[in-house]
């Protein structure tokens, strides 16, 4: 195919990354995958197949995660230029997963030199892709950013298939679709005769899978975006930031309102009951005063969900031992009626892995401060009068398919406060896209608040009902979107993805044996 297959694979991976937000050129994803399938199929050895799969991954993840560099712009302990090396270093690791998929497909399809490409190879590649995307979301705390299927959001009917099969399975089926097109270009029509019409029907089914409109008297949700960048959030800025948030929170009306504020903007402590010395250095206002400022914007049936920090103490309460990244529910009487603690923490953001090794090397977390956060117990709901159980997924937690709701107590909606001010211009639209996929998978509306954008109210079918653009101060308000009945994926979870991977692999093996 080329004298420089690894270089072509690298370019193909970069081209495939253009299929994701913010560019949303989804046909380029299929082009990149077709090139990858062809290059791996033509590899003369397993080592060559692995090398080509890895090169594809390096190109893909370097482009797709270029926003990772911007996190270093706010870290005093490490130079910003280190962010460029970190983005590439992350890609070198993430590329192991497409490399593994390529190696499995090359080996398991039983390739013999000179054999023509066939449906068995494509199906096994799709199965391997599902397995490796799933593993990427699990190993070493997981990094589930931008699975392949997220690129289908501009073709919302196809993206909504994740309600049945899940994100990772839809990614594998996308690889099979690319392979079917590749085989059709080589005049092997059998797989294309199934995959292309099925994808077309899915794309045209968007009106049939649309969530119902909310009731005329539905309560309101209001998402506040203050447009406060990361470098505008010093400790002394607390009162000014609180004033900006309250000004954008609107006025009470006849219907109940759920007002949601983003992660990382409220600087003052919200909880009472700490030792007096604990407040110094953390805030400049008593917690009750802070809550009163929040409660001033609430009507008698309103509730505010506010991102903040809770402190944990040593047994003798003589020192702060840790903290939690939390969301507090505050009622019109300025009382805290519930708290959620983030469970899936961000490595290098909220804690430093292996500090015994990394600190002597001069490495630190990418956020100010030396104190690591403590994880919460996992998905939990906050009971909000007039709205029912509200699930919370703080920032990064929303990207993990099948891990976002309390399975024993299904919520009415999900709240996803985030701090995307670290993420440059590519990160926020990618983060929003993944929140939309969770809405589709779970059949739940999602309300998403960030300091600088993109904040949004997302319907249970993944549509954007209202948004506040990136780097814009404002608020989005709408009637609470209707939830859908529990989806097949919400009932089965990622066992569905693994079952589809096993099915694709079994069919591929059967095809190969029949052809011998």
PDB file of N, CA and C in Angstrom, residues 52 112 124 129 266 284 302 360 367 383 392 395 515:
ATOM      1  N   UNK A  52       1.834  -0.657  13.251  1.00  0.00           N
ATOM      2  CA  UNK A  52       0.926   0.200  12.497  1.00  0.00           C
ATOM      3  C   UNK A  52      -0.273   0.627  13.350  1.00  0.00           C
ATOM      4  N   UNK A 112      -3.113 -15.418   6.193  1.00  0.00           N
ATOM      5  CA  UNK A 112      -2.017 -16.060   5.472  1.00  0.00           C
ATOM      6  C   UNK A 112      -1.540 -15.109   4.385  1.00  0.00           C
ATOM      7  N   UNK A 124     -13.718  -9.456  13.407  1.00  0.00           N
ATOM      8  CA  UNK A 124     -12.833  -9.675  14.555  1.00  0.00           C
ATOM      9  C   UNK A 124     -12.172  -8.363  14.981  1.00  0.00           C
ATOM     10  N   UNK A 129     -11.861  -4.053  18.934  1.00  0.00           N
ATOM     11  CA  UNK A 129     -11.955  -2.623  19.239  1.00  0.00           C
ATOM     12  C   UNK A 129     -12.881  -2.387  20.435  1.00  0.00           C
ATOM     13  N   UNK A 266     -17.126  28.617  43.505  1.00  0.00           N
ATOM     14  CA  UNK A 266     -17.357  29.041  44.881  1.00  0.00           C
ATOM     15  C   UNK A 266     -16.108  28.711  45.697  1.00  0.00           C
ATOM     16  N   UNK A 284     -13.010  33.655  53.057  1.00  0.00           N
ATOM     17  CA  UNK A 284     -13.015  34.960  53.697  1.00  0.00           C
ATOM     18  C   UNK A 284     -14.402  35.324  54.210  1.00  0.00           C
ATOM     19  N   UNK A 302     -37.609  26.535  45.360  1.00  0.00           N
ATOM     20  CA  UNK A 302     -36.390  26.390  44.570  1.00  0.00           C
ATOM     21  C   UNK A 302     -35.315  25.647  45.364  1.00  0.00           C
ATOM     22  N   UNK A 360       9.831  13.332  44.133  1.00  0.00           N
ATOM     23  CA  UNK A 360      11.282  13.561  44.031  1.00  0.00           C
ATOM     24  C   UNK A 360      11.739  13.933  42.625  1.00  0.00           C
ATOM     25  N   UNK A 367      -3.154  21.181  39.457  1.00  0.00           N
ATOM     26  CA  UNK A 367      -3.946  22.230  40.081  1.00  0.00           C
ATOM     27  C   UNK A 367      -3.180  22.731  41.296  1.00  0.00           C
ATOM     28  N   UNK A 383     -31.888  14.109  46.869  1.00  0.00           N
ATOM     29  CA  UNK A 383     -33.338  14.262  46.826  1.00  0.00           C
ATOM     30  C   UNK A 383     -33.687  15.745  46.785  1.00  0.00           C
ATOM     31  N   UNK A 392     -25.669  12.886  40.402  1.00  0.00           N
ATOM     32  CA  UNK A 392     -24.582  13.841  40.201  1.00  0.00           C
ATOM     33  C   UNK A 392     -23.370  13.097  39.660  1.00  0.00           C
ATOM     34  N   UNK A 395     -17.788  16.558  36.760  1.00  0.00           N
ATOM     35  CA  UNK A 395     -16.783  16.785  35.724  1.00  0.00           C
ATOM     36  C   UNK A 395     -16.442  15.507  34.965  1.00  0.00           C
ATOM     37  N   UNK A 515     -14.688 -20.690   5.243  1.00  0.00           N
ATOM     38  CA  UNK A 515     -13.940 -20.395   4.030  1.00  0.00           C
ATOM     39  C   UNK A 515     -12.746 -21.290   3.803  1.00  0.00           C
TER      40      UNK A 515
END
